[in-house]
Short mmCIF file of C-alpha atoms in Angstrom, two decimals:
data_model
loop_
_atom_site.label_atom_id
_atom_site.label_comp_id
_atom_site.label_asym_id
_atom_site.label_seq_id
_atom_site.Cartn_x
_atom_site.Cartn_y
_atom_site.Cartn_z
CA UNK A 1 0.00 0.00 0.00
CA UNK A 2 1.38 3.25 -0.61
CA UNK A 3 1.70 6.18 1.70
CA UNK A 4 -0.36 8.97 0.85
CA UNK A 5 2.25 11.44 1.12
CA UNK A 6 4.78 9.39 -1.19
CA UNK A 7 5.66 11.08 -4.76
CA UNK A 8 5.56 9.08 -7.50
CA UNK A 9 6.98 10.68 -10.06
CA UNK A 10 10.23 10.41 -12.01
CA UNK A 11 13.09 11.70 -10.37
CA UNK A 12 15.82 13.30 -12.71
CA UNK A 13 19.24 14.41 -11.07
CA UNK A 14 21.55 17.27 -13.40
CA UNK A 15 24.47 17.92 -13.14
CA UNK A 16 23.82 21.63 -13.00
CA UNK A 17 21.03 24.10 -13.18
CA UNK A 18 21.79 24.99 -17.21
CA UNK A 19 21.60 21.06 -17.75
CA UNK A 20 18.53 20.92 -15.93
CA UNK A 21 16.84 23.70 -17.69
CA UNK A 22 17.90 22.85 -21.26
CA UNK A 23 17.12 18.82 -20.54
CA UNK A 24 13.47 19.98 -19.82
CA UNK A 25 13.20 22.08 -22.93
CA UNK A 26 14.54 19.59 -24.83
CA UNK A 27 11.73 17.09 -23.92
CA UNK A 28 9.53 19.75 -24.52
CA UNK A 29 7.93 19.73 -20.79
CA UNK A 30 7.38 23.34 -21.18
CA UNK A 31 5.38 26.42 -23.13
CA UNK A 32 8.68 27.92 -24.20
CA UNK A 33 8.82 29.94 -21.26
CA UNK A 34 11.52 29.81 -18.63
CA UNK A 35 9.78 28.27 -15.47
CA UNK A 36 11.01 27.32 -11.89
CA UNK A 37 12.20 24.38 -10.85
CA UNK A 38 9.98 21.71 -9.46
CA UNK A 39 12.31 20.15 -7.10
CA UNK A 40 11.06 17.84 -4.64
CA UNK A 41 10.79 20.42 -1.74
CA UNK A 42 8.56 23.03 -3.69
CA UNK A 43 6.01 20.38 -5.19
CA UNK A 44 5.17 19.25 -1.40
CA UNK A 45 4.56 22.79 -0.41
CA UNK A 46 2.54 23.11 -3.25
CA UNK A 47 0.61 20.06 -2.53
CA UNK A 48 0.39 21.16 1.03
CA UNK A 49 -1.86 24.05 -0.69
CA UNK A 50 -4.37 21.45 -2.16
CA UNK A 51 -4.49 20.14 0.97
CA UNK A 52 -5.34 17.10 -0.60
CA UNK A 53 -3.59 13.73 -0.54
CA UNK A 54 -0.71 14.08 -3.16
CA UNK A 55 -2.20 10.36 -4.99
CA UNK A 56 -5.79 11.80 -5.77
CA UNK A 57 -6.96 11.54 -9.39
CA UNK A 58 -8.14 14.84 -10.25
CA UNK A 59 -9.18 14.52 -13.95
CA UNK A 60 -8.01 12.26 -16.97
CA UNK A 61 -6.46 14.58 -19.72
CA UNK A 62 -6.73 14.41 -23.20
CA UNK A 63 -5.44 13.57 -25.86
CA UNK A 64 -3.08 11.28 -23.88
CA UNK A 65 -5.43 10.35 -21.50
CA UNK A 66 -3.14 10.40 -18.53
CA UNK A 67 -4.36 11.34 -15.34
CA UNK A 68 -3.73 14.56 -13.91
CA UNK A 69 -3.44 13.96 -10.14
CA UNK A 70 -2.95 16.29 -7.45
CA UNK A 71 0.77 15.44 -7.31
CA UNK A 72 1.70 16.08 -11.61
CA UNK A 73 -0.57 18.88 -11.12
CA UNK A 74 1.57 20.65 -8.05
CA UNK A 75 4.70 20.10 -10.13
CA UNK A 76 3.12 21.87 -13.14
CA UNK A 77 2.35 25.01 -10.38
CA UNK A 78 5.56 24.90 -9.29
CA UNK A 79 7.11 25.24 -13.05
CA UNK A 80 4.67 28.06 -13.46
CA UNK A 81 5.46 30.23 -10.63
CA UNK A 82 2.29 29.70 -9.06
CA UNK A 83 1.89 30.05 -4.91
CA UNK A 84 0.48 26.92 -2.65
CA UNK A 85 -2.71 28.76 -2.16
CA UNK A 86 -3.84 28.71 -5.51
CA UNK A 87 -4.20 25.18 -5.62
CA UNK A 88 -7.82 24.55 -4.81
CA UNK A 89 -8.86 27.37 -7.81
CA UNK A 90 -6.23 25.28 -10.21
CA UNK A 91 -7.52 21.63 -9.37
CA UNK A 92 -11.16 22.86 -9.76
CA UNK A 93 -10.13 24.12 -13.40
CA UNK A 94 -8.76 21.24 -14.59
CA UNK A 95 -12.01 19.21 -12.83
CA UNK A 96 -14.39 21.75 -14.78
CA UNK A 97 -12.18 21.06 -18.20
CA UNK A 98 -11.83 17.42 -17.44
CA UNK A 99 -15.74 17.01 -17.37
CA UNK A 100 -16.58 15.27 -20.47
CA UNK A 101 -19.50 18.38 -20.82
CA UNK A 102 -16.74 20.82 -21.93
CA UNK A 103 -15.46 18.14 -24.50
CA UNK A 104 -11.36 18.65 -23.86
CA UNK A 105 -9.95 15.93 -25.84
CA UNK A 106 -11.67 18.16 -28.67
CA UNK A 107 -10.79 21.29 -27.29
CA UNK A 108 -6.93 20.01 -27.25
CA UNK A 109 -6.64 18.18 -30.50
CA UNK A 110 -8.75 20.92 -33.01
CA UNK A 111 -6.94 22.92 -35.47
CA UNK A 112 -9.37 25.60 -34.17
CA UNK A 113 -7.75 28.31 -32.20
CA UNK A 114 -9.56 27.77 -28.74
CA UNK A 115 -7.63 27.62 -25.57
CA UNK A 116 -8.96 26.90 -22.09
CA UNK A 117 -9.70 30.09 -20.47
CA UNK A 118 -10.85 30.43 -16.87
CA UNK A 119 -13.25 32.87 -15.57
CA UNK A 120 -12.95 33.11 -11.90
CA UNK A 121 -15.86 34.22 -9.66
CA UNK A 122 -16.20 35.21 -5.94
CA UNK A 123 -14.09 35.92 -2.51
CA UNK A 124 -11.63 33.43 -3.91
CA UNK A 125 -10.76 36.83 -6.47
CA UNK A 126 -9.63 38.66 -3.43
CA UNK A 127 -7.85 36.37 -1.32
CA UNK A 128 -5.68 35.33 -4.13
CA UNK A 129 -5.11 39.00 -5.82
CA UNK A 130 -6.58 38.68 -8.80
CA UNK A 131 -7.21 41.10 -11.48
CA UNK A 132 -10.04 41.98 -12.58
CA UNK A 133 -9.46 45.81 -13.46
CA UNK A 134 -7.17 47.24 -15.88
CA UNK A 135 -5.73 45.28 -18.16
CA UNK A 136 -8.04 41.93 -17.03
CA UNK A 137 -6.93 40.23 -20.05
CA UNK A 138 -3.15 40.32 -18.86
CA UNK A 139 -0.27 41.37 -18.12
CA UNK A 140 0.86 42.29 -14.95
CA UNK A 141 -0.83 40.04 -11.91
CA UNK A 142 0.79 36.73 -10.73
CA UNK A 143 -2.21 34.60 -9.73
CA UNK A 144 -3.42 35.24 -13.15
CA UNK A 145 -0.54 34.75 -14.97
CA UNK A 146 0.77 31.92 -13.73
CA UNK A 147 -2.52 30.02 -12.97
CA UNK A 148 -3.31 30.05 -16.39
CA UNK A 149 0.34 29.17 -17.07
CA UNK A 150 0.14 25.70 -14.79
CA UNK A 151 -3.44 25.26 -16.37
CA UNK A 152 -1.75 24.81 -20.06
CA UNK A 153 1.20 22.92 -18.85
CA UNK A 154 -1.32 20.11 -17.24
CA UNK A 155 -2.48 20.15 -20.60
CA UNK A 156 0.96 19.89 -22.50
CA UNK A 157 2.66 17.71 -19.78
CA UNK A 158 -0.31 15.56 -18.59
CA UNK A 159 -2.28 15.92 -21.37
CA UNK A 160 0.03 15.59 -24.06
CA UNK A 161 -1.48 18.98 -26.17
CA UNK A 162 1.88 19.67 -28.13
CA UNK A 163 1.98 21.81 -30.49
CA UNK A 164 1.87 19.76 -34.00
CA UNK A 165 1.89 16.86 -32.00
CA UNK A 166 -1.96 16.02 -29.42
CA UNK A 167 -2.56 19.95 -30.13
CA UNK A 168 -3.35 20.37 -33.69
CA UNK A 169 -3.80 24.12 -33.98
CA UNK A 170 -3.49 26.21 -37.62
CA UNK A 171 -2.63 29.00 -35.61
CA UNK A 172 -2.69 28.67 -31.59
CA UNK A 173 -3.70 31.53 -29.66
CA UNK A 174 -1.85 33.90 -27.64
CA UNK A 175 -4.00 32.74 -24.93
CA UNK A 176 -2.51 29.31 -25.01
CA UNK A 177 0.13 30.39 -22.70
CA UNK A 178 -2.29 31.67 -20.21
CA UNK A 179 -5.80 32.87 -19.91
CA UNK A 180 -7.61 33.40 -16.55
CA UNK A 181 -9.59 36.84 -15.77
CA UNK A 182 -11.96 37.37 -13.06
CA UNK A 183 -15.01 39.16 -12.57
CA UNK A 184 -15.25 43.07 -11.31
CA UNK A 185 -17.85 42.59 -9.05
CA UNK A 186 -18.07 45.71 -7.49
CA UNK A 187 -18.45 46.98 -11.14
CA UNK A 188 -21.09 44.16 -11.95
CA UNK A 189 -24.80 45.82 -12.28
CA UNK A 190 -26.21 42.69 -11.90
CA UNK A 191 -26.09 39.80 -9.86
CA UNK A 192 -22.58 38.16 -9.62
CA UNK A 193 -21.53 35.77 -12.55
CA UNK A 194 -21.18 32.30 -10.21
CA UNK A 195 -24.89 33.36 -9.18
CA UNK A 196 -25.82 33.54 -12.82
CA UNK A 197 -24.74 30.06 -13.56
CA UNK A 198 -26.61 29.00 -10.28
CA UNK A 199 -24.08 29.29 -7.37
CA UNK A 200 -24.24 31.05 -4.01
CA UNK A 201 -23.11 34.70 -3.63
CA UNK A 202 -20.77 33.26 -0.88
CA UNK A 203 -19.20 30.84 -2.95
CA UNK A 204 -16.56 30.98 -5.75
CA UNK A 205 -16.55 29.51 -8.76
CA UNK A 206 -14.36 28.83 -11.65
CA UNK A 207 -15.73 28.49 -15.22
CA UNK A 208 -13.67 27.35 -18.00
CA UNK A 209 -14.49 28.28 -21.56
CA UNK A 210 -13.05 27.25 -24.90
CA UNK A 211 -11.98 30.61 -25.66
CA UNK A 212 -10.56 32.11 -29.03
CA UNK A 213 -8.85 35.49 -28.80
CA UNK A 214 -10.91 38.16 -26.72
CA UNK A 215 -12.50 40.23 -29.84
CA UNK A 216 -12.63 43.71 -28.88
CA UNK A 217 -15.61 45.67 -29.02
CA UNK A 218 -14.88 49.68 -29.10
CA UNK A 219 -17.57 51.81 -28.58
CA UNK A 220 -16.42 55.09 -27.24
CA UNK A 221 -20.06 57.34 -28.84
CA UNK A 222 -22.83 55.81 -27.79
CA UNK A 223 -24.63 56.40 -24.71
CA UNK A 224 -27.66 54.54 -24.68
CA UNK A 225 -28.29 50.70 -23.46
CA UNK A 226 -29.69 49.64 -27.55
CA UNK A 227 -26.57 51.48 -28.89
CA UNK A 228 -24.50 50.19 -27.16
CA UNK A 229 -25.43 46.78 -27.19
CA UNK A 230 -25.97 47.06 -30.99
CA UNK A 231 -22.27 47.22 -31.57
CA UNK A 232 -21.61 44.55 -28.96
CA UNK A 233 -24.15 42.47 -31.14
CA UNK A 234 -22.02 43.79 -34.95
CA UNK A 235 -18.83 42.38 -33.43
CA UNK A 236 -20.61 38.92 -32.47
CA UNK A 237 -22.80 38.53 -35.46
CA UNK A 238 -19.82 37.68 -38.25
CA UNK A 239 -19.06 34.56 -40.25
CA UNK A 240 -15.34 33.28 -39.18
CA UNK A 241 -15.76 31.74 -35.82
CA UNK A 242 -16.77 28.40 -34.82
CA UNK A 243 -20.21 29.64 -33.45
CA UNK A 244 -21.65 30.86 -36.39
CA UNK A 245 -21.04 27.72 -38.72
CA UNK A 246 -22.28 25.17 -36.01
CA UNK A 247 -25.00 26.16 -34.08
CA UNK A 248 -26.59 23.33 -31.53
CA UNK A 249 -24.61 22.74 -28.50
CA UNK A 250 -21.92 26.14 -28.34
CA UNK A 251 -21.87 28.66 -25.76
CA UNK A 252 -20.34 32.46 -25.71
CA UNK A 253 -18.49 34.60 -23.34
CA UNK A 254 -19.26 38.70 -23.20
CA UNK A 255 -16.73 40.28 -21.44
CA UNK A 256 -18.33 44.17 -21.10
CA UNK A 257 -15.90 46.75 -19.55
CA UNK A 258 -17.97 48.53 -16.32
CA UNK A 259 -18.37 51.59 -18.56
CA UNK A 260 -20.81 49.70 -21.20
CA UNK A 261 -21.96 47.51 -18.33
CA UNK A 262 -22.68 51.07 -16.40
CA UNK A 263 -24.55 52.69 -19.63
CA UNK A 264 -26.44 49.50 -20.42
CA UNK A 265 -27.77 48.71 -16.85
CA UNK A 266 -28.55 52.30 -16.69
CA UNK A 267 -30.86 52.00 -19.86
CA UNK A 268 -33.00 49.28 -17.34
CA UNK A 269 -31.76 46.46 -18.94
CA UNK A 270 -30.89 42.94 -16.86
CA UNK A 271 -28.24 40.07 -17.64
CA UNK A 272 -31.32 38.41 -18.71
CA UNK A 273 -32.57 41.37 -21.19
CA UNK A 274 -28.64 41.66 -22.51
CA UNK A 275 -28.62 37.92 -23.37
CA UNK A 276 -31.82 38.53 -24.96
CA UNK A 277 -30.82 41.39 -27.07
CA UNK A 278 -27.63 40.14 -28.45
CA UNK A 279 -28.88 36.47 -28.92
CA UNK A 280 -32.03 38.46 -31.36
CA UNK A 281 -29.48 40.59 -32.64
CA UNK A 282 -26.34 39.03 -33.41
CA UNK A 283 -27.06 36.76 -36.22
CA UNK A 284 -26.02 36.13 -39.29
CA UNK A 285 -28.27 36.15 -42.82
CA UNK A 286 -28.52 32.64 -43.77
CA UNK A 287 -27.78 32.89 -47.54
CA UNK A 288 -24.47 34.74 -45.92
CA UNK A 289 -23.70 31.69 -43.68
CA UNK A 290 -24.53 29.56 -46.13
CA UNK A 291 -21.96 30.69 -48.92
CA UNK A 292 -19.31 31.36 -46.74
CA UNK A 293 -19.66 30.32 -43.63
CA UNK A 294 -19.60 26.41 -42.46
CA UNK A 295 -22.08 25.06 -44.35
CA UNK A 296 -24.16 22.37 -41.23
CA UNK A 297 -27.82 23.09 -41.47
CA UNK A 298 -27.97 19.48 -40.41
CA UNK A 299 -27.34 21.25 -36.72
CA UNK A 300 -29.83 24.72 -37.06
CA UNK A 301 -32.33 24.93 -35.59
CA UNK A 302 -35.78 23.55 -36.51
CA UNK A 303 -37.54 26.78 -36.13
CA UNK A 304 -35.54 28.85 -38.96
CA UNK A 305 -37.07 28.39 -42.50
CA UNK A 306 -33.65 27.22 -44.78
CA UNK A 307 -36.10 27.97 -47.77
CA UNK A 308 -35.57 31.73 -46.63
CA UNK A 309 -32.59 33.42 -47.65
CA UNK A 310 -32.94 36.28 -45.40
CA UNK A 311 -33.89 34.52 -42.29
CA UNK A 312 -30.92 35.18 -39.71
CA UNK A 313 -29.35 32.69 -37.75
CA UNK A 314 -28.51 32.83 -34.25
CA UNK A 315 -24.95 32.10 -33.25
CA UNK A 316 -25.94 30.26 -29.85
CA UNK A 317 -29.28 28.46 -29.47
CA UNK A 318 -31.01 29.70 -26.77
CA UNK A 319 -30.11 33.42 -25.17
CA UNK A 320 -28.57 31.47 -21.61
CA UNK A 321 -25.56 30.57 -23.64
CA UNK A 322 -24.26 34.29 -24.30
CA UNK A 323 -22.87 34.20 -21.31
CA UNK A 324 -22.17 37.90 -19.67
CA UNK A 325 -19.69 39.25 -17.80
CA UNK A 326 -18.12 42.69 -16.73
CA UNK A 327 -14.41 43.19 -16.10
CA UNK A 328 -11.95 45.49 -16.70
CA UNK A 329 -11.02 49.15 -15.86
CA UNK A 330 -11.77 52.78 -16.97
CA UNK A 331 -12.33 52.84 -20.54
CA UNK A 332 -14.77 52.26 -23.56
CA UNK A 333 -13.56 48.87 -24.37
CA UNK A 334 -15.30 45.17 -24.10
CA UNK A 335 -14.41 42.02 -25.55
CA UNK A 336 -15.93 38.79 -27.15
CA UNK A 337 -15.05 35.71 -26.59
CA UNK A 338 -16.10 33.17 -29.42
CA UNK A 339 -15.58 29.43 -28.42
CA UNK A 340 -15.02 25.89 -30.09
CA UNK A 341 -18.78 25.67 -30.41
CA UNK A 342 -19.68 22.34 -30.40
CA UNK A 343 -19.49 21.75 -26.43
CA UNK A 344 -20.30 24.19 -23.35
CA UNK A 345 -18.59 25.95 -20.55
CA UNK A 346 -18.58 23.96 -17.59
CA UNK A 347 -18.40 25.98 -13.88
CA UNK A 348 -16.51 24.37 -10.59
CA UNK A 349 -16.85 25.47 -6.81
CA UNK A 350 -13.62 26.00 -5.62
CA UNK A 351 -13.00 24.02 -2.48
CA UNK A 352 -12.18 26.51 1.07
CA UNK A 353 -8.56 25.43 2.32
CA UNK A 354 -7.63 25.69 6.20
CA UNK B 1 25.88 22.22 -7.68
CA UNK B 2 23.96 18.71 -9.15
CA UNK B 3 19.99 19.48 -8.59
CA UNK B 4 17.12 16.81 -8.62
CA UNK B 5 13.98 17.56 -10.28
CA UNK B 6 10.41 15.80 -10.50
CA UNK B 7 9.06 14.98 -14.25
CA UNK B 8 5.96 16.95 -14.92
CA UNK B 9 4.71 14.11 -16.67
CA UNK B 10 1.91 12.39 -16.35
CA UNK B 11 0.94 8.84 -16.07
CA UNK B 12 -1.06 6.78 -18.01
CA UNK B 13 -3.19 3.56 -16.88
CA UNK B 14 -2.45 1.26 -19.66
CA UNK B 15 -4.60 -2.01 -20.01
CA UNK B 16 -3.86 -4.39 -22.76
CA UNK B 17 -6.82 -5.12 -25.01
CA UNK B 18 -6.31 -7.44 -27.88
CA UNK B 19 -8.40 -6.32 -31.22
CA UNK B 20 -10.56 -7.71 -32.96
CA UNK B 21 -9.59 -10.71 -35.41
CA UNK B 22 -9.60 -9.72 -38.85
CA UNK B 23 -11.74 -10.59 -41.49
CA UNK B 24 -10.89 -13.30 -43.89
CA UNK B 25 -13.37 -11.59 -46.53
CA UNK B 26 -15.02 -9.01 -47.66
CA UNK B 27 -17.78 -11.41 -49.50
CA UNK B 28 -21.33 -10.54 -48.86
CA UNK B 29 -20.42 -8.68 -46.04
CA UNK B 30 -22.84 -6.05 -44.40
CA UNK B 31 -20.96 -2.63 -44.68
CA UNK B 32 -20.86 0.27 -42.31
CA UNK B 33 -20.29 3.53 -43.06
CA UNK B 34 -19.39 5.88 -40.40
CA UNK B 35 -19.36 9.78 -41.69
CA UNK B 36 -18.52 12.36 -39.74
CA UNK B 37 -20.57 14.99 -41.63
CA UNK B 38 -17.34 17.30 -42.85
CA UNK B 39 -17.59 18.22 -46.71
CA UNK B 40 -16.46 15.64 -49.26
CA UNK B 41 -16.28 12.72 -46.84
CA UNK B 42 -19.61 10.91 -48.51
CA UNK B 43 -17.80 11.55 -52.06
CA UNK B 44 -14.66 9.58 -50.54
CA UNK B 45 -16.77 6.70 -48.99
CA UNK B 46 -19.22 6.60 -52.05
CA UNK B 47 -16.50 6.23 -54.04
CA UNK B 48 -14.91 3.53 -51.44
CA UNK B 49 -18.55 1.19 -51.72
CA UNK B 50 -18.60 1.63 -55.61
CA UNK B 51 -15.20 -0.39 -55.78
CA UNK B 52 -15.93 -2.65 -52.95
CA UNK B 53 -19.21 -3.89 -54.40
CA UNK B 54 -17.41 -4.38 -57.58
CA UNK B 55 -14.77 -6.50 -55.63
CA UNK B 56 -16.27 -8.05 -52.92
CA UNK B 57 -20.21 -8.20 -53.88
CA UNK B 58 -21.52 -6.66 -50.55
CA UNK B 59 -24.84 -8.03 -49.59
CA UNK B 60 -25.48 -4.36 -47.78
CA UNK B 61 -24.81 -0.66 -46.86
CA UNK B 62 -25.59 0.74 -43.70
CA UNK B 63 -24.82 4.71 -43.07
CA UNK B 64 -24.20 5.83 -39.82
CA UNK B 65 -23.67 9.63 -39.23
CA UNK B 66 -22.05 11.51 -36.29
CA UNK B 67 -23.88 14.40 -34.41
CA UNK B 68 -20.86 16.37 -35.63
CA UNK B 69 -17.25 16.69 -36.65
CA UNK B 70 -16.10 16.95 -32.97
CA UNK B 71 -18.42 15.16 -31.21
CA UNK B 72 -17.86 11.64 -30.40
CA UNK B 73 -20.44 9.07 -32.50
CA UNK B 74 -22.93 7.54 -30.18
CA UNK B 75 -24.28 3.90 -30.65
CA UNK B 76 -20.61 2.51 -31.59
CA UNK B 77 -21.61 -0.81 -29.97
CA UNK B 78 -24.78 -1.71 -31.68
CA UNK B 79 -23.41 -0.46 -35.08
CA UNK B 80 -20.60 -2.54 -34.41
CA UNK B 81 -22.87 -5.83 -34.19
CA UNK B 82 -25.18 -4.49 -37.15
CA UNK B 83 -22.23 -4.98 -39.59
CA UNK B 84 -19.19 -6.99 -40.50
CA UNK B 85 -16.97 -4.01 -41.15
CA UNK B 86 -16.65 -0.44 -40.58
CA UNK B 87 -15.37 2.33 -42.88
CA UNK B 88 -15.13 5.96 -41.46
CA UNK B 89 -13.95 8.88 -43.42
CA UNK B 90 -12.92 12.23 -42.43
CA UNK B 91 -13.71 14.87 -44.88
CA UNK B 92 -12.98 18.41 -45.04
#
């Protein structure tokens, strides 16, 4: 039987720090990046933060299908610079993109340019010093920088999503070497996003989306809630991404800086009317997506007449999957976030430690 | 200074399966298709049966579609005793 606390993985001894760094690189157990080194010391402090027993299966990643446990995970953290106390938020992650829901093994392997991106929720935003204001998307903060740093080495190392190898990318995505904002909730004129997608207000959540590229959205004239939510709706309603070809089972992330979010609430409007707006307004015409776009009317919906050239065609199918949420700092600026489209986000409690 | 590091790597629970033993022929055989809806795959696989029949004399062609490109097929198991063999084609 073997002791909880024993570490099973592969021990390698250099003869120096250079050797050490260039051996890993060379075996392509990294993003390209420089990282620290997971010596045996740092991984049990790490795993300390979990405070769960180093052995537990977490998730099984794709496309290797080797199983991400609390112990490969730590090591990952540690190469990433992350602290012990962001353990909890990175294990639920990789549960929430290991649930077969949010369809990894697809998410991995696609030439589409989707990465996992995390969308964190609740006091757990605080205590760890995340950023949610300027700049949300990234640079500058640690426990967003590096926690979605150790998410996409679980998914290289464990998971095997190489580059030309288990991750079959055209183009990858700048997000690829880390993606993880979190929600301005002091800015949020609605209810919180974790209570949105049916948590508590005194938990915190972590969502994970297959997201491209945040898509900006500039709209620095207009001043009403319709206005403004008309351009939001222009940016989302193009052919190109995945979610206009193959409606059926995709979901969408809004990302609305508080200044839109402040002008649209103001107009009256709820998270419920904004997803109903966009999801009427953001479409595409159907002779359009049918040219150009991915042709799949075998997944549209039953409702839209294909005999009708200028019937438009939603990009989600029901308004619930434009999902909606408000980060960032001063400034006229949102994003959107199209995804791999043929799965949905998938949302994870993160577990209190000590 | 020599340093000691811990792989990053993760493990994989490997059980040995054999496969399935091959056919001896073709003849008379009921034929699956398995598509997985992408552009150009049914002109591959039409084109596959057309020189198989001629060959081989199938007794029948049974189509099987997936919900999507990326989505996994459902039903593998029954379609599996339905036929004798099973082509899929990617298309794109």
């Amino acid at each position: 039987m073997m002791a909880l606390d024993e570490l099973v993985a592969e021990r390698l001894t250099f003869e120096n720090d250079d050797d050490a760094r260039e051996a890993f690189h060379a075996r392509r157990w990294s993003d390209g990046l420089p990282f620290v080194f997971p010596t045996e010391q740092r991984v049990r402090a790490m795993i300390a933060g979990a405070g769960r027993p180093a052995a537990e299966p977490i998730g099984v990643v794709p496309p290797r299908w080797a199983e991400a446990t609390v112990e490969n995970i730590a090591i990952n953290a540690v190469m990433a610079g992350c602290k012990p106390e962001y353990m909890p938020l990175l294990i639920a992650t990789l549960q929430a993109a290991c649930d077969p829901a949010f369809g990894l093994y697809s998410v991995q392997a696609t030439t589409h340019p989707c990465a996992v991106t995390m969308v964190v929720s609740g006091p757990v935003v605080a205590r760890l010093g995340l950023n949610f204001s300027h700049g949300a998307f990234g640079p500058g903060f640690r426990a967003n920088a590096t926690l979605g740093r150790a998410v996409r080495l679980v998914l290289i190392n464990v998971g095997g999503g190489l580059p030309g190898d288990g991750d079959q990318s055209t183009q990858g995505n700048p997000g690829k070497f880390s993606y993880c904002i979190a929600e301005h909730e002091a800015a949020t004129p609605w209810e919180p996003f974790r209570v949105a997608r049916g948590f508590g207000k005194g938990e915190s959540t972590v969502t994970v989306f297959s997201g491209e590229a945040p898509h900006n959205i500039n709209d620095h004239v207009c001043t009403s809630a319709y206005s403004t939510l008309s351009v939001v709706a222009d940016v989302m309603g193009h052919i190109g991404h995945n979610n206009a070809g193959s409606i059926g089972r995709g979901d969408v992330l809004v990302v609305l800086g508080p200044e839109h979010a402040h002008t649209i609430a103001s107009g009256g409007l709820s998270r419920r009317d904004v997803q109903w707006f966009l999801f009427e307004h953001a479409r595409n015409a159907l002779a359009k997506v049918r040219i150009r776009a991915q042709y799949r009317q075998a997944q549209w919906p039953r409702w839209l007449n294909p005999e009708n050239a200028e019937a438009l065609l939603p990009i989600v199918e029901a308004p619930e999957d434009i999902h909606v949420l408000v980060a960032g700092g001063p400034g006229k600026h949102s994003a959107f976030i199209p995804t791999f489209g043929n799965y949905r986000s998938v949302s994870r409690r993160v577990e209190e430690v000590g | 200074m020599s340093v000691t590091l811990l792989s990053p790597v993760g493990l994989n629970k490997v059980e040995a399966r054999p496969i399935t033993p091959r056919l001896k022929t073709l003849e008379g055989i009921r034929l699956g298709l398995l598509n997985n809806r992408k552009p150009n795959s049914d002109i591959l696989q039409n084109r596959i049966v057309e020189l198989l029949q001629a060959r081989y004399g199938l007794a029948e062609v049974v189509r099987k579609f997936k919900p999507g490109s990326s989505v996994g097929a459902e039903g593998l198991d029954v379609f599996a005793r339905e036929v004798g063999a099973v082509i899929t084609a990617l298309g794109d």
